[in-house]
PDB file of C-alpha atoms in Angstrom:
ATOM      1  CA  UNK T  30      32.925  11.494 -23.537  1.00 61.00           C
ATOM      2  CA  UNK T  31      32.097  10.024 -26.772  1.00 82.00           C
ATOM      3  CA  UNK T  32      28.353   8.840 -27.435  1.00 87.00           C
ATOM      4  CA  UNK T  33      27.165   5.927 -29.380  1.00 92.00           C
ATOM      5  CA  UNK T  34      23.920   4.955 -30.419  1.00 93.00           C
ATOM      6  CA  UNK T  35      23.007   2.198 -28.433  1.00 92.00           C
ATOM      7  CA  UNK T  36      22.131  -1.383 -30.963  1.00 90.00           C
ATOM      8  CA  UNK T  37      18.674  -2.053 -29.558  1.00 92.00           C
ATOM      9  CA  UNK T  38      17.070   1.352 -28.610  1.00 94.00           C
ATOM     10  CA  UNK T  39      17.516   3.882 -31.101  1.00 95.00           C
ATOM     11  CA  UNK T  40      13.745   4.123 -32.672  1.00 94.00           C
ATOM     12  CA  UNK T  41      13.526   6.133 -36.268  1.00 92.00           C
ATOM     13  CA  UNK T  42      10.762   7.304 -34.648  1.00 93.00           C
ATOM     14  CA  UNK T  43      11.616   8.244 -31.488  1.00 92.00           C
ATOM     15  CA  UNK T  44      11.001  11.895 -30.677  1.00 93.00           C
ATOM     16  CA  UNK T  45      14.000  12.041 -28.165  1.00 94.00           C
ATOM     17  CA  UNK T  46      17.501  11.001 -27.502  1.00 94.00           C
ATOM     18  CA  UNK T  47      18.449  10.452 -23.719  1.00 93.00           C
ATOM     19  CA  UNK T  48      22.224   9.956 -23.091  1.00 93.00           C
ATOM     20  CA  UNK T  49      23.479   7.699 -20.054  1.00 92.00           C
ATOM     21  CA  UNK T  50      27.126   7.344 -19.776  1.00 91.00           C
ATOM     22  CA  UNK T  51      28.443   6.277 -23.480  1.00 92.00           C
ATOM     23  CA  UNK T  52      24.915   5.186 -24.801  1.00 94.00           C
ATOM     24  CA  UNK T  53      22.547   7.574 -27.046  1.00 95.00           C
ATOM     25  CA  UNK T  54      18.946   5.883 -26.940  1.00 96.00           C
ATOM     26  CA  UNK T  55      16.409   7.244 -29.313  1.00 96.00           C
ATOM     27  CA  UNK T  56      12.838   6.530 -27.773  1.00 95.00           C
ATOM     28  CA  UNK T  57       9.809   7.823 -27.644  1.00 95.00           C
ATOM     29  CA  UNK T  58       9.001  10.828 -25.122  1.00 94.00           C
ATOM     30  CA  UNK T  59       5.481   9.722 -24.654  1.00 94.00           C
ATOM     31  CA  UNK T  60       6.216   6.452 -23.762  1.00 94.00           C
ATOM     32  CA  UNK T  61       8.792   7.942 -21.081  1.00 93.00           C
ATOM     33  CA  UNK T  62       6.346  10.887 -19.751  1.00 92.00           C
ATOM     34  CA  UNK T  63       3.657   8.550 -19.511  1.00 92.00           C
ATOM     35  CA  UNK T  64       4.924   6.069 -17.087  1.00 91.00           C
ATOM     36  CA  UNK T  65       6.852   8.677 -14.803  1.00 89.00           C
ATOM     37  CA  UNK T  66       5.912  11.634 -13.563  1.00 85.00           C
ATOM     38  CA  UNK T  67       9.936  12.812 -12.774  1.00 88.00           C
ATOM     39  CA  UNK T  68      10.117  12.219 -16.758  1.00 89.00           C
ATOM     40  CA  UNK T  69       6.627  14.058 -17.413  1.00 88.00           C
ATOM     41  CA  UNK T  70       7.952  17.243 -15.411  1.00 85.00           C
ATOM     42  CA  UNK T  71      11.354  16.612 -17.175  1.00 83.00           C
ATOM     43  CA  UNK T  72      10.317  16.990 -20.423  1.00 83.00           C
ATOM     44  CA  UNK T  73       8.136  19.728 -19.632  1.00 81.00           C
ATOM     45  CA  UNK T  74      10.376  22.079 -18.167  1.00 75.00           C
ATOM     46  CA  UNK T  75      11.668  24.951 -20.743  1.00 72.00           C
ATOM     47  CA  UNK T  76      15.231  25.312 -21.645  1.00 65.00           C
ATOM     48  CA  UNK T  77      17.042  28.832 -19.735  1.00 58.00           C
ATOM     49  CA  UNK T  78      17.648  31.200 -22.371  1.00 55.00           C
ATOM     50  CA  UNK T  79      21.436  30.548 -21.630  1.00 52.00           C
ATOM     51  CA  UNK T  80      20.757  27.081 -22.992  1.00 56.00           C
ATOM     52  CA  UNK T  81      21.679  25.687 -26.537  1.00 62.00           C
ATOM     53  CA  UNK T  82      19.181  22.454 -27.118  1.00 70.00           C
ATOM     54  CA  UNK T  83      21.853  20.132 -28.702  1.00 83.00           C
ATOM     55  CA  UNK T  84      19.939  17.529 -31.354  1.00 89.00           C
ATOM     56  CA  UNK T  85      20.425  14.969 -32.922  1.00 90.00           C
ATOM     57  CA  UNK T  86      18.432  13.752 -36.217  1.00 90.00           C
ATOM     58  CA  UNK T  87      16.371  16.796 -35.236  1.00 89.00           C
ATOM     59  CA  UNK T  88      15.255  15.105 -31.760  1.00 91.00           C
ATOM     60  CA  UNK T  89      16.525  17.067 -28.577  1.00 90.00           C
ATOM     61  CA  UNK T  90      18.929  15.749 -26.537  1.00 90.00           C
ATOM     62  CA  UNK T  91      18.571  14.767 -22.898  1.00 90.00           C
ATOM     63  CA  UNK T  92      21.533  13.482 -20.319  1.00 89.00           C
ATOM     64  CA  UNK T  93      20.623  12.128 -16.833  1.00 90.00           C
ATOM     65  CA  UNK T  94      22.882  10.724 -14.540  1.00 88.00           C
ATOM     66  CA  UNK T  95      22.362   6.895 -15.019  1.00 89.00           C
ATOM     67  CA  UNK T  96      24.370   3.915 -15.850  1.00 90.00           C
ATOM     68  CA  UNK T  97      23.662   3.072 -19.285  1.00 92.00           C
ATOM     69  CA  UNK T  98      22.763  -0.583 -18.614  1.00 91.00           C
ATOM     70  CA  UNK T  99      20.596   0.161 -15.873  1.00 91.00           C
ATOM     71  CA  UNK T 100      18.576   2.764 -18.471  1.00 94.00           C
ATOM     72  CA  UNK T 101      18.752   0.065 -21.333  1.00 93.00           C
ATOM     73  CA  UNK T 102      17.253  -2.312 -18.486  1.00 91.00           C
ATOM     74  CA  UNK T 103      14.217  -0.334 -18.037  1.00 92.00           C
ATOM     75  CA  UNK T 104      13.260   0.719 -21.360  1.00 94.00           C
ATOM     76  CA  UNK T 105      13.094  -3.479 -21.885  1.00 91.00           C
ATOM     77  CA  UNK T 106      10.605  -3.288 -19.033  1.00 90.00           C
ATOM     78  CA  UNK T 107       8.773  -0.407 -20.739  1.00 92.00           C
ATOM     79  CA  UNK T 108       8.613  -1.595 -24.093  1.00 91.00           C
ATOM     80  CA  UNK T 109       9.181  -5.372 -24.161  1.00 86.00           C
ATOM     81  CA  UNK T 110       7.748  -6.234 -20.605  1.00 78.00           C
ATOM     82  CA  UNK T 111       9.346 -10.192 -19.353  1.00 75.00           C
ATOM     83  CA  UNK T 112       8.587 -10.297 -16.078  1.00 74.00           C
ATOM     84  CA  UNK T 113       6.029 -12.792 -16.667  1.00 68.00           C
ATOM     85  CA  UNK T 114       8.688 -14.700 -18.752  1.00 70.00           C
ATOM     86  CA  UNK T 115      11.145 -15.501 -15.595  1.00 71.00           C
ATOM     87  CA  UNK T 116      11.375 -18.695 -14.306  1.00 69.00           C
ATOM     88  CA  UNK T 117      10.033 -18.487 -10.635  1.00 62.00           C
ATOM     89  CA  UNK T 118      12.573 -21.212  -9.604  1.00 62.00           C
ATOM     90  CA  UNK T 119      14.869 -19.290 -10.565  1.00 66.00           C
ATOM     91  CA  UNK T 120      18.069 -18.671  -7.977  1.00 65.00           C
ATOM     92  CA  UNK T 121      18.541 -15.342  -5.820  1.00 63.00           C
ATOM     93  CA  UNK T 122      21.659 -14.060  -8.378  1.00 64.00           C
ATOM     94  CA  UNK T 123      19.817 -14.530 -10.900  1.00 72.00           C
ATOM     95  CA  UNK T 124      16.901 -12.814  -9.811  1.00 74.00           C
ATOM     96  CA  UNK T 125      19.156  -9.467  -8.821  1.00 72.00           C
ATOM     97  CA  UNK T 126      21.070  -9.759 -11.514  1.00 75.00           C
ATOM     98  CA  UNK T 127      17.655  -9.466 -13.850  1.00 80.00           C
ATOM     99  CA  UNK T 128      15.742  -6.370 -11.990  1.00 81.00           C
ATOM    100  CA  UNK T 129      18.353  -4.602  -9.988  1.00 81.00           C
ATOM    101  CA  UNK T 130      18.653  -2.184 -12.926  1.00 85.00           C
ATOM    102  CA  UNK T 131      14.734  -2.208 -13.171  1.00 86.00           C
ATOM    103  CA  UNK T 132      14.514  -1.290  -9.572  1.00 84.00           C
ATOM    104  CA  UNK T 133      17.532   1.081  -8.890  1.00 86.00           C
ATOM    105  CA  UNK T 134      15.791   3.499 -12.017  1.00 89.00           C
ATOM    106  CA  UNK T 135      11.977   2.705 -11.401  1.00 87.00           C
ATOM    107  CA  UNK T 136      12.586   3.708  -7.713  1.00 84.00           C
ATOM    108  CA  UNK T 137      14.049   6.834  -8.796  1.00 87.00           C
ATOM    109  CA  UNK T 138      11.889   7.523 -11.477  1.00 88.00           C
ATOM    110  CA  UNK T 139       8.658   7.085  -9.686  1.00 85.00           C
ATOM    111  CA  UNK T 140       7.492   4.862 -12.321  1.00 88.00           C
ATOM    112  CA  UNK T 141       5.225   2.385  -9.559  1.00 85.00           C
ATOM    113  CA  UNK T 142       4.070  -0.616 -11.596  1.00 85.00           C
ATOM    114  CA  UNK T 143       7.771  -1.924 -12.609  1.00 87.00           C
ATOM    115  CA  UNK T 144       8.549  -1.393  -9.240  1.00 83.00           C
ATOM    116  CA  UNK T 145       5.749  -3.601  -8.075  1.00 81.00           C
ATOM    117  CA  UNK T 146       6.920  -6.012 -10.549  1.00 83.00           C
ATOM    118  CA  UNK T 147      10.316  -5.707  -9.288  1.00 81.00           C
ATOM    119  CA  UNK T 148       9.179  -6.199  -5.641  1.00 75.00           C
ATOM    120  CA  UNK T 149       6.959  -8.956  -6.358  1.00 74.00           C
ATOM    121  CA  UNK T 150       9.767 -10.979  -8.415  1.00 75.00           C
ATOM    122  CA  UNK T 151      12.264 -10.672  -6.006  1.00 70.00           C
ATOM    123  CA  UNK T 152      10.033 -12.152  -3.377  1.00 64.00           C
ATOM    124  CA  UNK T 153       9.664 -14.968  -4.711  1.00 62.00           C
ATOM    125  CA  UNK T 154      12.746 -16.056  -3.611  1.00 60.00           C
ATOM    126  CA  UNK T 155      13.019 -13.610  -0.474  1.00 60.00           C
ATOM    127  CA  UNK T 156       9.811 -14.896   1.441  1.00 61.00           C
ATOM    128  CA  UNK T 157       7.790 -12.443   4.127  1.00 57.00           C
ATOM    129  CA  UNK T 158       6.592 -15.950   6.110  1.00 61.00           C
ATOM    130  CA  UNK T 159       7.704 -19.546   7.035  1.00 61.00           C
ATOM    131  CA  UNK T 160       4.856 -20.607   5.120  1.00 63.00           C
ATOM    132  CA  UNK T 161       6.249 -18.326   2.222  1.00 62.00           C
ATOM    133  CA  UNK T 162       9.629 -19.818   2.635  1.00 60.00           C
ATOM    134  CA  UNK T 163       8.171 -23.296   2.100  1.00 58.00           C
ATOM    135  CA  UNK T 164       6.021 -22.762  -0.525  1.00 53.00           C
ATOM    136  CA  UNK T 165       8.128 -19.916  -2.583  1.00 48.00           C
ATOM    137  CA  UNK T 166       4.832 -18.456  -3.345  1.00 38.00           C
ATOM    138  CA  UNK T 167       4.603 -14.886  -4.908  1.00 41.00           C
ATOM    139  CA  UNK T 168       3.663 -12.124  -2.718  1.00 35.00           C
ATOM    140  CA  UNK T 169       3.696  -8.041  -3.509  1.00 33.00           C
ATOM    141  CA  UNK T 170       5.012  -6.644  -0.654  1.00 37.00           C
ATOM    142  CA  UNK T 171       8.260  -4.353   0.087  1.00 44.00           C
ATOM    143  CA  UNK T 172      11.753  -4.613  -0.006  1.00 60.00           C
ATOM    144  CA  UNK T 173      12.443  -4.084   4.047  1.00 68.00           C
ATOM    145  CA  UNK T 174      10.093  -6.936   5.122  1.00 72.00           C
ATOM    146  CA  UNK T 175      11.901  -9.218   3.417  1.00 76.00           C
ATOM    147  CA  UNK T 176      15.096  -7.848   4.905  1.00 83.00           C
ATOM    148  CA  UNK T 177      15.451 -11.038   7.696  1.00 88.00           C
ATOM    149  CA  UNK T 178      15.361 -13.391   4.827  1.00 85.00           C
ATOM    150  CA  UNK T 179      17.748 -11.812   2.824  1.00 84.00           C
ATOM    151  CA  UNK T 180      20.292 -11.437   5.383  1.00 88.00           C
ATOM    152  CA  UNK T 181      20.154 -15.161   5.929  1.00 90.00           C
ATOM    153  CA  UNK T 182      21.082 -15.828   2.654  1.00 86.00           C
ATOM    154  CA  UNK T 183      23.716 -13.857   2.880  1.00 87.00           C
ATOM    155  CA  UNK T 184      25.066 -15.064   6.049  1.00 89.00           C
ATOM    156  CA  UNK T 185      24.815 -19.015   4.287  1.00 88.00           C
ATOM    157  CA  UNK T 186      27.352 -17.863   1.532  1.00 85.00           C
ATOM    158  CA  UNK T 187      31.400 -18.834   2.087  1.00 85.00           C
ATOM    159  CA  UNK T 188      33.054 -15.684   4.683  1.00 84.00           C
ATOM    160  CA  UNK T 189      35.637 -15.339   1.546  1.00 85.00           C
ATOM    161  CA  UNK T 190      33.024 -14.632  -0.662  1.00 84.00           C
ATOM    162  CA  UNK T 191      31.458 -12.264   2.204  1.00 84.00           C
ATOM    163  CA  UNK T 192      34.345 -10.055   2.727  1.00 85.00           C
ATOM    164  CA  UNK T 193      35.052  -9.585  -0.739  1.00 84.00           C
ATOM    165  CA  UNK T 194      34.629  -6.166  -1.528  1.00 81.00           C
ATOM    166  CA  UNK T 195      32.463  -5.188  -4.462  1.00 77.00           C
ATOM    167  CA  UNK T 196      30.867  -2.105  -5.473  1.00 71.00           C
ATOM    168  CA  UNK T 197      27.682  -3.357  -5.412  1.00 69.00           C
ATOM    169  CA  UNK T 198      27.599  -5.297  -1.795  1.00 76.00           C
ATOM    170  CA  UNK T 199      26.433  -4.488   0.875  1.00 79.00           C
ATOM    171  CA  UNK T 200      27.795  -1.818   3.493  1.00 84.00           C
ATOM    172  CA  UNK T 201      31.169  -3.926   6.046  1.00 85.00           C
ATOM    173  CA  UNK T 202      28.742  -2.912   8.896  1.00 86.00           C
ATOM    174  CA  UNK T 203      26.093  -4.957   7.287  1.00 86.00           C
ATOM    175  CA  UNK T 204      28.696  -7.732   6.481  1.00 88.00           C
ATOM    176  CA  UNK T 205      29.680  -7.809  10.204  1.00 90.00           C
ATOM    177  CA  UNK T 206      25.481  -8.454  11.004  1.00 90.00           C
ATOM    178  CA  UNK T 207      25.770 -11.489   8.392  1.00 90.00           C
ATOM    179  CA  UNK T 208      28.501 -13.250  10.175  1.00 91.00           C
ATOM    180  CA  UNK T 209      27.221 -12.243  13.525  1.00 91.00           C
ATOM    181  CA  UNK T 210      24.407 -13.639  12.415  1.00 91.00           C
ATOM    182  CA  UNK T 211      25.654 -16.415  10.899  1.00 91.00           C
ATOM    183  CA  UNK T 212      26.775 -17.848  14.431  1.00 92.00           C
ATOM    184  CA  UNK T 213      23.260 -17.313  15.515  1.00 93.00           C
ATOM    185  CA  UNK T 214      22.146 -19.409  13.158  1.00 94.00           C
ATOM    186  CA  UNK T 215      24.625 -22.396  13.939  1.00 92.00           C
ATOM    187  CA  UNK T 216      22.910 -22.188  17.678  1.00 93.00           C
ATOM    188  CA  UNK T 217      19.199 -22.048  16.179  1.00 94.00           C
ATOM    189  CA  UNK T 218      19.837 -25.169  14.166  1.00 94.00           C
ATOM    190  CA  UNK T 219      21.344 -26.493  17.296  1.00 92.00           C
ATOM    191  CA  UNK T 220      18.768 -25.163  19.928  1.00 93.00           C
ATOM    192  CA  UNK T 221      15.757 -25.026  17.935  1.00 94.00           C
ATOM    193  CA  UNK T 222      15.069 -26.478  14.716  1.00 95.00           C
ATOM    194  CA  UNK T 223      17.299 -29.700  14.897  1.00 95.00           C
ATOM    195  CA  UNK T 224      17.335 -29.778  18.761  1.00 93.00           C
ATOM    196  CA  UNK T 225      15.277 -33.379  18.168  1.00 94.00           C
ATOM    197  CA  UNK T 226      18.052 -34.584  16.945  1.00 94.00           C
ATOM    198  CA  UNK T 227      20.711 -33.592  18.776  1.00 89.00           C
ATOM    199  CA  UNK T 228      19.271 -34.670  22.521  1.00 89.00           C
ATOM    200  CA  UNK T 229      16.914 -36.978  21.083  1.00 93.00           C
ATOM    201  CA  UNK T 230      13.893 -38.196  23.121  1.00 92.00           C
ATOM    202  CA  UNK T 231      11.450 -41.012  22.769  1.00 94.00           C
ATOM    203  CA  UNK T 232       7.824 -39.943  22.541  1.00 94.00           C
ATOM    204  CA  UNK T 233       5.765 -40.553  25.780  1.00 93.00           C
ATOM    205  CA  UNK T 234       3.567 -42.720  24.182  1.00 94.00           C
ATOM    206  CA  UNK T 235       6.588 -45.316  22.449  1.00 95.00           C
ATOM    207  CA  UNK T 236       6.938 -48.658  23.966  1.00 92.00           C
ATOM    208  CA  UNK T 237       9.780 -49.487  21.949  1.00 93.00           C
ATOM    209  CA  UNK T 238      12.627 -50.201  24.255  1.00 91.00           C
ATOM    210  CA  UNK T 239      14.971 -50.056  21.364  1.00 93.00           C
ATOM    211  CA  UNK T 240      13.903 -46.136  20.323  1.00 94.00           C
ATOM    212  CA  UNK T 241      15.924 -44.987  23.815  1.00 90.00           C
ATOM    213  CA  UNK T 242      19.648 -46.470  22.450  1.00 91.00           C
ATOM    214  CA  UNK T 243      18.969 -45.423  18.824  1.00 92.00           C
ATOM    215  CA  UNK T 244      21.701 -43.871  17.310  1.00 93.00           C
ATOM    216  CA  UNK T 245      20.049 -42.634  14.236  1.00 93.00           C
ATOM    217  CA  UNK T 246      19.503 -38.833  15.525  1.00 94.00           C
ATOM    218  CA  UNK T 247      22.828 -38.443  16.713  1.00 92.00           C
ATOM    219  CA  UNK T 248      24.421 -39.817  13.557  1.00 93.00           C
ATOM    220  CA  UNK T 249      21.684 -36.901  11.418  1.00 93.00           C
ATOM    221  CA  UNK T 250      22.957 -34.008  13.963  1.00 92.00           C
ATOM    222  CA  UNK T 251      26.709 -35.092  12.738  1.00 91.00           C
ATOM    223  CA  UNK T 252      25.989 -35.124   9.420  1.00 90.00           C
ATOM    224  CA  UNK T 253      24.546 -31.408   9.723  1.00 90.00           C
ATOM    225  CA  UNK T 254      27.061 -30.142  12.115  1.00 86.00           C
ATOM    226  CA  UNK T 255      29.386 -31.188   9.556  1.00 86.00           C
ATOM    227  CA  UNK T 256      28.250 -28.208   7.121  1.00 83.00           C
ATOM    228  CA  UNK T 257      30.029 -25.144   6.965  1.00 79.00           C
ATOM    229  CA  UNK T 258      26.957 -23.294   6.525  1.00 86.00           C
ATOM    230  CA  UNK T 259      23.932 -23.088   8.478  1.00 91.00           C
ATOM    231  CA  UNK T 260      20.809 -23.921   7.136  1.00 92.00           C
ATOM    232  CA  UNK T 261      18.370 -24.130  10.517  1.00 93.00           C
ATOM    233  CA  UNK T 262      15.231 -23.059   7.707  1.00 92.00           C
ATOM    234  CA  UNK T 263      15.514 -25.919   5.822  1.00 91.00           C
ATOM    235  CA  UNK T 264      12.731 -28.708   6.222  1.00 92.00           C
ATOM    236  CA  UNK T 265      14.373 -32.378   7.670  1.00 94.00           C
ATOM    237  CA  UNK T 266      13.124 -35.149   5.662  1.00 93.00           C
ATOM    238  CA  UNK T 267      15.060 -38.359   6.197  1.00 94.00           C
ATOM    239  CA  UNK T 268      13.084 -39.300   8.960  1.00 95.00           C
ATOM    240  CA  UNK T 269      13.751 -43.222   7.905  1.00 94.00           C
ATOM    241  CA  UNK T 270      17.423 -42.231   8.982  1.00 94.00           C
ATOM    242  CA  UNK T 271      16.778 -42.207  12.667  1.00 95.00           C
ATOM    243  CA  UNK T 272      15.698 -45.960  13.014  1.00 94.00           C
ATOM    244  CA  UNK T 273      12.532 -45.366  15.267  1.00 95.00           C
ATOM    245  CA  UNK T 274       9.258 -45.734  15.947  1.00 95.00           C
ATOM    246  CA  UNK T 275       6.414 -44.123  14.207  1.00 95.00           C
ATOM    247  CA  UNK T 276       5.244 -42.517  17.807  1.00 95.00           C
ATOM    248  CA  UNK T 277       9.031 -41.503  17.764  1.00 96.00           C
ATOM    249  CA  UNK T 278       9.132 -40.268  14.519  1.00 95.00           C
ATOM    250  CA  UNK T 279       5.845 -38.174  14.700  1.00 96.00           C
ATOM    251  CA  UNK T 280       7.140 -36.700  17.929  1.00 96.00           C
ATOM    252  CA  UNK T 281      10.256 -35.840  15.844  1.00 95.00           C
ATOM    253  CA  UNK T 282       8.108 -34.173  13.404  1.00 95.00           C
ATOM    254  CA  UNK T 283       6.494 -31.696  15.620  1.00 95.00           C
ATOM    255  CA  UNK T 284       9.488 -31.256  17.544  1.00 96.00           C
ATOM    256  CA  UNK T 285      11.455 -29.993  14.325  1.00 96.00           C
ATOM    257  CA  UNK T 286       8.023 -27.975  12.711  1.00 95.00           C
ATOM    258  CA  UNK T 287       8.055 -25.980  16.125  1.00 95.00           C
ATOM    259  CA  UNK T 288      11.579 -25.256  16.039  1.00 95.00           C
ATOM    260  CA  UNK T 289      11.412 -23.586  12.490  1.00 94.00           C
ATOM    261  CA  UNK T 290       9.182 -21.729  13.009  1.00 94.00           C
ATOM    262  CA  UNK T 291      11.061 -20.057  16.227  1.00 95.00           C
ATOM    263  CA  UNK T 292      13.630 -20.160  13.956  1.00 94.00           C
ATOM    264  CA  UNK T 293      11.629 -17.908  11.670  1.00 93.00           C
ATOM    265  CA  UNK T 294      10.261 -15.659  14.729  1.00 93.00           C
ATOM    266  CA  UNK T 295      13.577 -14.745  15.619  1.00 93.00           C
ATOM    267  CA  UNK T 296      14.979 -13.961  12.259  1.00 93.00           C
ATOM    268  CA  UNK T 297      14.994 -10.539  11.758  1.00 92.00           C
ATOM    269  CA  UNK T 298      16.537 -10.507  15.842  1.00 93.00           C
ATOM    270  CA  UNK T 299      19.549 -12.679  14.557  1.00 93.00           C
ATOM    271  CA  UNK T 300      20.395  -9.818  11.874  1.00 92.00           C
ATOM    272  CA  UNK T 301      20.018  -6.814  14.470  1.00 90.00           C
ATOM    273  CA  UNK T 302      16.122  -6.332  12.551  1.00 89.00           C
ATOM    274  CA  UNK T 303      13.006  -4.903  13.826  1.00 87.00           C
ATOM    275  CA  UNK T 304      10.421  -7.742  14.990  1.00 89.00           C
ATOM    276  CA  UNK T 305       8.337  -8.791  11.799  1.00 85.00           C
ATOM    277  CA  UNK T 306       5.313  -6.983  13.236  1.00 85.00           C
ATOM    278  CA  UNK T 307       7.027  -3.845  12.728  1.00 85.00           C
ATOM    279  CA  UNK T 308       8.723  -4.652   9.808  1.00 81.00           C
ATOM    280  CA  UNK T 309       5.186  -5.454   8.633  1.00 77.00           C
ATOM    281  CA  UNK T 310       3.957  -2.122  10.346  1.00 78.00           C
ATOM    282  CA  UNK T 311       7.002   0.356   8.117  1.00 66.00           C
ATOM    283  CA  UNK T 312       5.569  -1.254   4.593  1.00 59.00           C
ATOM    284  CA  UNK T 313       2.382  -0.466   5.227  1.00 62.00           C
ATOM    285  CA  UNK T 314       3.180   3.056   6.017  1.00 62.00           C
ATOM    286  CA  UNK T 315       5.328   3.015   2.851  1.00 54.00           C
ATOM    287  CA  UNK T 316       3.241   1.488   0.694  1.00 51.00           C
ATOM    288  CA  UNK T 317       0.824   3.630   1.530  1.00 53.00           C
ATOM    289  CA  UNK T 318       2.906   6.316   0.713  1.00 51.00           C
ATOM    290  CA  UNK T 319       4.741   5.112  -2.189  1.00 48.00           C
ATOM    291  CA  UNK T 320       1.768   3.564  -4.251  1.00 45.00           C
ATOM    292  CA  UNK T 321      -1.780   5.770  -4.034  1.00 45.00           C
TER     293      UNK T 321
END
């Protein structure tokens, strides 16, 4: 195959050119040896006396077996570091779309603070908590605890998009969890988290005869029912909607901040998960592991 330099990365200083796929990048070996130790060992290793060091501009020549974009990805982290620079509203595609790259090599590489980075960015979006979920705070924590979460997302998306096959989705068994799951969902939202709508009762304490025939909650329930996709996480706010009493309303309230956060309890259970205190109880192990 045919190497080019690549437009971005090719350094008339660098002391080394790395090939990935079609793409020559000349960079600097420090920069590379001092952020991973798989690099610092590479580099340090002596050629077999079989071997003929091929170079280029007088700079030796190392392949690895990495997509190019995914290497041009994280030497942008290395030398021009943006993760600071990313919206944190940003949407869940986006997000992947920006570190997935960052994470596949950093993981592999051993190189620990980009991974962090990665980890942290991504859950902002892919919340450990309900209270996460709500607030979209940022949190450093790992990739498997935020598994539940992640699975819901996928299980909101259309089934045509779901059974689309990509190389970069997810495995058909995990698919079949998302859509399993998916139904779970539809029953939460039913069962748990919009049950006050749905067989809507008047707070003990309402003395508003009119509260018993109102047909605000039922009409709500409709209009979610209605939606292909369920969303038994999301917060309820058109309270003014159901035509009742404040006693009625407040009932409503802690009726439907109850039922979200069963909702949330029995997450990673919906997706065939480990409870959250064990999912909690695997990233410390492997963040102890992974990060001294």
């Amino acid at each position: 195959m045919k190497a080019e330099r690549d437009g971005y990365f090719w350094f008339y200083d660098g002391s080394i050119v790395v090939q990935a796929q079609d793409k020559l990048f000349r960079v600097h070996q420090t920069v590379l040896a001092n952020s991973s130790e798989i690099f610092s060992t590479l580099f340090s290793l002596p050629p077999s006396d079989s071997d003929t060091q091929d170079l280029i501009e007088g700079c030796p020549v190392v392949q690895i077996q990495d997509l190019a974009q995914d290497f041009s990805d994280i030497l942008r982290a290395l030398y021009n570091p943006h993760f600071d620079d990313f919206p944190s509203d940003s949407e869940l595609e986006d997000i992947l779309n920006f570190i997935s790259g960052t994470l596949r090599l950093s993981s592999k590489y051993m190189i620990h603070s980009l991974r962090r980075k990665c980890i942290t960015l991504f859950t902002r979006t892919l919340p450990a908590t309900l209270e996460g979920y709500d607030s979209r705070t940022s949190r450093e924590t790992n990739v498997t605890l935020v598994l539940p979460f992640a699975y819901y997302c996928i299980a909101r998306l259309p089934s045509r998009r779901i059974l689309e096959e990509n190389s970069d989705d997810i495995s058909w068994q995990q698919k079949t969890i998302c859509l399993v799951g998916r139904e779970r969902l539809r029953y939460a939202e039913m069962s748990l988290s919009h049950s006050f709508l749905l067989g809507f009762q008047p707070a003990s304490t309402c003395s508003n005869v009119l509260c018993t025939m109102a047909r605000g909650p039922h009409t709500e329930w409709h209009l979610i029912e209605a939606s292909r996709h369920p969303h038994p996480l999301r917060p309820y706010n058109r309270w003014n909607a159901l035509n009742v009493c404040p006693e009625c309303v407040a009932n409503a309230k802690k009726q439907h901040t109850k039922g979200r956060q069963e909702v949330w309890n029995c997450l990673p259970a919906f997706f065939e998960l480990r409870s959250w205190e064990e999912l909690r109880t695997v990233y410390l192990c492997i963040a102890t592991l992974s990060f001294p």
